[in-house]
Amino acid sequence: MNNRRVIVKVPASTANLGPGFDTLGMALSLYAWVEMSVAERTVLRLYGDEMTGIPEDKSNLIYKVAQLVFKEAGVQVPELDIAMYSNIPLTRGLGSSASAIVGALVAANALIGSPLSDDKLFQMATALEGHPDNVGASLFGGIVVSAWDGERADYVRLAPHEKLEALVAIPAFQLSTEKARHALPKQISMQDAVFNVSRSSLLVAALASGELGLIKHAMRDRLHQPYRAALIPGMAEILAKAADYGALGAALSGAGPTLIAFVESDSPRKQELEHFLLDTLKQEGIEAQTLWLKPCAEGPVVTIEQAEAGTESLGLLERIRGEAV
Ligand code: HSE
């Protein structure tokens, strides 16, 4: 029996970055860990508050995604020992499901000697998630610009500017991507399409060239944020005024409800911005948690160990203690 033990650390992500709906993603310094080894009988151990209610049998997403990798590679590994710990809040717009999918794909592939390329994993992840933005960022790290035609996803990865820092305000309530997508119109005007093409293009150029001052003009959107605003009280005001409180720009993170504002890391106005976000949400009766995050320049970090027969190995929580718990 293959006695490898694989641990994969995967970053969270923010999708869209305002105008780049289903196209732009950025990896963030908030993580999930997936541990996988071959077992005689399938066991799932899910740790952390975010894991409540997630199935601990073969209907678990991590198990099912791992089986897709084995099928694609033409090998059979029916029984797995899987452990997962995540600091990424669920259903908040920080790519928790994308991180789980990417963690499972990368761990399962590493377990069988990595026969599938990163590009193949990206195609599989995009098909599973339904859009390439979060999975691309979690898989490749940095800022990922991607396009998917329903069959093939193409991407370019950009290195994040070293001074870029993000403040996320994570509301206490959950909002499903399905509900947030349901709020979108079936059609938009040519004027709004042009508005978004120009902002999204400008944003990618600004991020690629390091012209951070352009972000506030470029991070504007007419495709999805105006329609989702009703689902997140306080959002419209935060997006309209964040720059007045020192932000380079602000956006709804993915499908929400998390809001994300960008600053230069040495900005003297970080506290002011944080108060503005929290106070605005509070006025709407919304409790929120704020976190200061950096763009995560790397994709998954993979550790492979050979478990020695007869020796007790450390559990996932003990291995990542200090980093996560
Ligand atoms: N681009 C997607 C959306 C991200 O905005 O619906 C959701 O995960």
XYZ file of C-alpha atoms and ligand atoms in Angstrom:
333
model
C 0.000 0.000 0.000
C 1.211 3.531 -0.839
C 2.330 4.881 2.554
C 2.661 8.502 1.537
C 1.074 11.204 3.664
C 0.383 14.444 1.830
C -0.420 17.797 3.449
C -1.511 20.684 1.251
C -1.842 24.287 2.464
C -4.176 26.232 0.165
C -4.868 29.985 0.150
C -8.311 31.589 0.271
C -9.239 33.926 -2.552
C -11.259 36.974 -3.474
C -12.998 36.880 -6.850
C -14.091 39.573 -9.317
C -12.085 42.471 -7.779
C -15.057 44.663 -8.743
C -15.462 44.663 -12.524
C -13.800 41.328 -13.379
C -16.882 39.181 -12.776
C -16.040 35.454 -13.120
C -12.635 36.517 -14.473
C -10.308 38.012 -11.841
C -9.148 36.387 -8.619
C -6.522 37.093 -5.992
C -5.135 34.618 -3.463
C -5.168 35.833 0.147
C -3.127 35.011 3.242
C -5.858 32.954 4.902
C -5.571 29.190 4.577
C -7.099 25.723 4.576
C -5.110 22.503 5.051
C -5.949 19.125 3.536
C -4.129 15.981 4.641
C -4.535 12.748 2.682
C -3.175 9.219 2.813
C -4.265 5.802 1.574
C -6.256 3.846 4.180
C -7.848 0.452 4.652
C -11.165 2.121 5.456
C -12.193 5.708 4.663
C -11.985 8.141 7.582
C -12.612 11.900 7.511
C -11.524 14.216 10.307
C -12.720 17.790 9.914
C -11.382 20.352 12.362
C -12.370 23.952 13.043
C -15.587 25.892 13.625
C -16.104 26.235 9.893
C -16.514 22.482 9.453
C -19.759 22.029 11.368
C -22.331 20.167 9.301
C -19.946 19.042 6.563
C -20.329 15.312 5.768
C -17.706 12.967 7.191
C -18.263 10.065 4.810
C -17.687 9.327 1.148
C -20.201 12.019 0.188
C -17.640 14.622 1.370
C -16.453 16.980 -1.393
C -12.759 16.300 -0.662
C -13.271 12.545 -1.035
C -15.335 12.924 -4.217
C -12.863 15.334 -5.848
C -9.955 13.022 -4.952
C -11.756 10.156 -6.709
C -12.055 12.308 -9.873
C -8.258 12.713 -9.864
C -7.707 8.967 -9.479
C -10.188 8.252 -12.272
C -8.515 10.769 -14.579
C -5.112 9.226 -13.784
C -6.442 5.685 -14.278
C -5.651 4.432 -10.765
C -7.831 3.038 -8.018
C -7.592 4.363 -4.463
C -11.040 3.712 -2.980
C -10.192 4.166 0.712
C -8.646 7.379 2.043
C -7.699 8.913 5.351
C -8.562 12.610 5.008
C -8.133 15.423 7.521
C -9.000 19.067 6.947
C -8.633 22.259 8.929
C -9.727 25.630 7.597
C -9.459 29.222 8.735
C -11.528 30.339 5.721
C -15.087 31.263 6.692
C -17.749 29.365 4.755
C -20.239 30.993 2.370
C -18.810 34.470 2.901
C -17.181 35.185 -0.484
C -13.622 34.144 0.386
C -13.455 31.077 -1.826
C -13.784 28.371 0.842
C -15.263 25.838 -1.591
C -12.618 26.649 -4.213
C -9.889 26.110 -1.590
C -11.403 22.751 -0.667
C -11.594 21.692 -4.329
C -8.031 22.820 -5.049
C -6.758 21.221 -1.818
C -8.402 17.923 -2.732
C -7.138 17.964 -6.339
C -3.568 18.817 -5.380
C -3.447 16.381 -2.436
C -4.889 13.468 -4.423
C -2.554 14.152 -7.349
C 0.495 14.332 -5.048
C -0.585 11.109 -3.337
C -0.239 9.188 -6.607
C 2.992 10.853 -7.770
C 1.533 13.937 -9.528
C 0.618 12.449 -12.931
C -1.766 15.357 -13.706
C -0.399 18.764 -14.732
C -1.417 21.992 -12.964
C -3.235 22.967 -16.137
C -5.269 19.752 -15.985
C -6.079 20.404 -12.319
C -7.183 23.931 -13.260
C -9.532 22.590 -15.943
C -11.032 20.130 -13.466
C -11.342 22.742 -10.704
C -13.038 25.233 -13.030
C -15.556 22.672 -14.249
C -16.343 21.697 -10.651
C -16.688 25.274 -9.381
C -18.457 26.637 -12.469
C -16.122 29.620 -12.834
C -12.333 29.945 -12.901
C -11.750 33.030 -10.717
C -11.493 31.581 -7.169
C -9.973 28.230 -8.145
C -7.367 29.896 -10.369
C -6.215 32.150 -7.527
C -6.099 29.279 -5.015
C -4.248 27.012 -7.446
C -1.692 29.436 -8.838
C -1.461 32.124 -6.141
C -1.102 35.848 -6.832
C -3.598 37.558 -9.127
C -5.120 35.344 -11.793
C -6.862 36.619 -14.933
C -8.862 33.836 -16.527
C -11.431 33.062 -19.178
C -13.578 29.939 -19.476
C -15.737 28.939 -22.441
C -17.414 26.043 -20.668
C -14.777 23.619 -21.947
C -11.377 25.183 -21.548
C -10.049 27.752 -19.102
C -7.050 29.910 -19.974
C -5.237 32.126 -17.530
C -2.384 34.517 -16.860
C -0.956 34.898 -13.365
C 0.298 38.282 -12.187
C 2.558 38.879 -9.209
C 0.790 41.083 -6.660
C 2.389 44.454 -5.918
C 4.535 44.063 -2.800
C 2.813 46.969 -1.025
C -0.727 45.766 -1.648
C -2.680 44.856 1.466
C -6.358 43.984 1.881
C -8.858 44.639 4.614
C -11.802 42.263 4.624
C -14.996 42.897 6.583
C -16.735 39.546 6.997
C -20.404 39.920 8.000
C -21.725 37.432 10.518
C -24.425 36.247 8.091
C -23.897 33.761 5.270
C -24.871 34.397 1.651
C -24.850 31.536 -0.827
C -23.282 32.108 -4.224
C -26.464 30.669 -5.715
C -28.620 33.337 -4.087
C -26.162 36.103 -5.021
C -26.086 34.905 -8.652
C -29.852 34.706 -8.705
C -29.987 38.460 -8.032
C -28.279 39.178 -11.376
C -30.162 40.270 -14.495
C -30.306 38.072 -17.599
C -29.288 40.967 -19.835
C -27.373 44.221 -19.484
C -27.034 47.274 -21.727
C -24.201 47.845 -24.186
C -23.280 50.922 -22.128
C -22.817 48.849 -18.979
C -20.888 46.173 -20.885
C -18.482 48.831 -22.169
C -18.222 50.305 -18.676
C -17.092 46.938 -17.297
C -14.787 45.966 -20.151
C -12.951 49.259 -19.752
C -12.689 49.095 -15.941
C -11.668 45.464 -15.862
C -9.018 46.032 -18.541
C -7.748 49.131 -16.751
C -7.623 47.253 -13.446
C -5.559 44.400 -14.892
C -3.178 46.894 -16.509
C -2.918 48.884 -13.257
C -2.209 45.754 -11.198
C 0.305 44.485 -13.762
C 2.170 47.780 -14.016
C 1.960 48.670 -10.317
C -0.063 51.834 -10.892
C -1.975 51.430 -7.651
C -3.431 54.961 -7.863
C -5.621 53.819 -10.769
C -7.356 51.139 -8.737
C -10.040 53.439 -7.404
C -11.147 54.365 -10.927
C -10.752 50.836 -12.239
C -12.431 48.896 -9.414
C -15.919 49.987 -10.464
C -18.593 47.683 -11.698
C -22.030 47.675 -13.274
C -22.389 43.940 -13.935
C -23.042 42.451 -10.522
C -22.380 44.696 -7.504
C -25.351 47.075 -8.033
C -27.707 44.076 -8.212
C -26.238 42.403 -5.153
C -26.216 45.564 -3.028
C -29.715 44.879 -1.681
C -28.445 41.615 -0.182
C -25.672 43.356 1.765
C -26.911 46.436 3.610
C -24.144 49.038 3.906
C -22.278 47.737 0.855
C -23.262 50.558 -1.517
C -22.006 53.199 0.922
C -18.763 51.323 1.605
C -18.000 50.941 -2.094
C -18.853 54.572 -2.810
C -16.853 56.083 0.069
C -13.980 53.705 0.936
C -11.518 55.817 -1.063
C -12.441 58.849 1.096
C -11.215 56.836 4.093
C -7.871 55.900 2.580
C -8.669 52.846 0.421
C -7.061 52.369 -2.990
C -10.363 50.776 -3.980
C -13.047 48.482 -2.612
C -15.247 45.691 -3.899
C -17.643 42.975 -2.927
C -15.473 39.883 -2.368
C -16.733 37.246 -4.798
C -20.467 36.801 -4.395
C -20.282 38.368 -0.911
C -21.240 39.142 1.734
C -17.579 39.954 2.594
C -16.370 43.381 1.514
C -12.743 43.937 0.591
C -10.785 47.189 0.538
C -7.205 47.566 -0.689
C -4.534 49.843 0.758
C -0.808 50.377 0.482
C 0.658 48.531 3.451
C 2.354 51.654 4.826
C -0.808 53.782 4.654
C -1.340 55.791 7.859
C -5.126 55.553 7.387
C -5.666 51.835 7.939
C -7.419 52.190 11.281
C -9.676 54.929 9.935
C -10.695 52.678 7.058
C -11.359 49.742 9.354
C -13.610 51.888 11.572
C -15.476 53.181 8.540
C -16.261 49.660 7.315
C -17.285 48.358 10.733
C -19.332 51.457 11.629
C -21.149 51.488 8.287
C -22.143 47.844 8.650
C -23.084 48.344 12.280
C -25.427 51.201 11.372
C -27.257 48.673 9.231
C -27.395 46.256 12.157
C -24.691 43.987 10.739
C -21.992 42.556 12.972
C -18.774 41.901 11.104
C -15.259 40.676 11.734
C -12.338 42.460 10.076
C -9.038 40.880 9.020
C -5.968 42.466 7.473
C -4.635 40.135 4.780
C -1.841 40.179 2.243
C -2.185 38.866 -1.287
C -0.708 35.361 -1.195
C 1.895 35.152 -3.946
C 2.149 31.350 -3.878
C -0.340 28.623 -4.684
C -0.640 25.433 -2.614
C 2.317 24.343 -0.507
C 2.653 20.551 -0.620
C 4.449 18.452 2.011
C 4.926 14.745 1.346
C 6.050 12.305 4.033
C 6.616 8.589 4.018
C 4.779 7.181 7.025
C 7.037 4.648 8.695
C 5.388 1.339 9.505
C 4.652 0.903 13.196
C 5.222 4.555 14.128
C 2.441 6.844 15.298
C 2.406 10.008 13.182
C 1.395 13.490 14.336
C -2.162 14.590 13.606
C -2.901 17.484 11.240
C -3.658 19.926 14.042
C -0.339 19.249 15.753
C 1.532 19.723 12.491
C 0.024 23.100 11.699
C -0.105 24.401 15.263
C 1.318 27.913 15.402
C 0.474 28.523 11.760
C -3.264 28.043 12.071
C -4.721 27.130 15.415
N -17.507 35.183 -9.701
C -18.371 34.513 -8.770
C -19.569 35.371 -8.471
C -17.606 34.227 -7.521
O -19.391 36.565 -8.278
O -20.692 34.859 -8.433
C -18.416 33.449 -6.533
O -17.640 32.520 -5.902
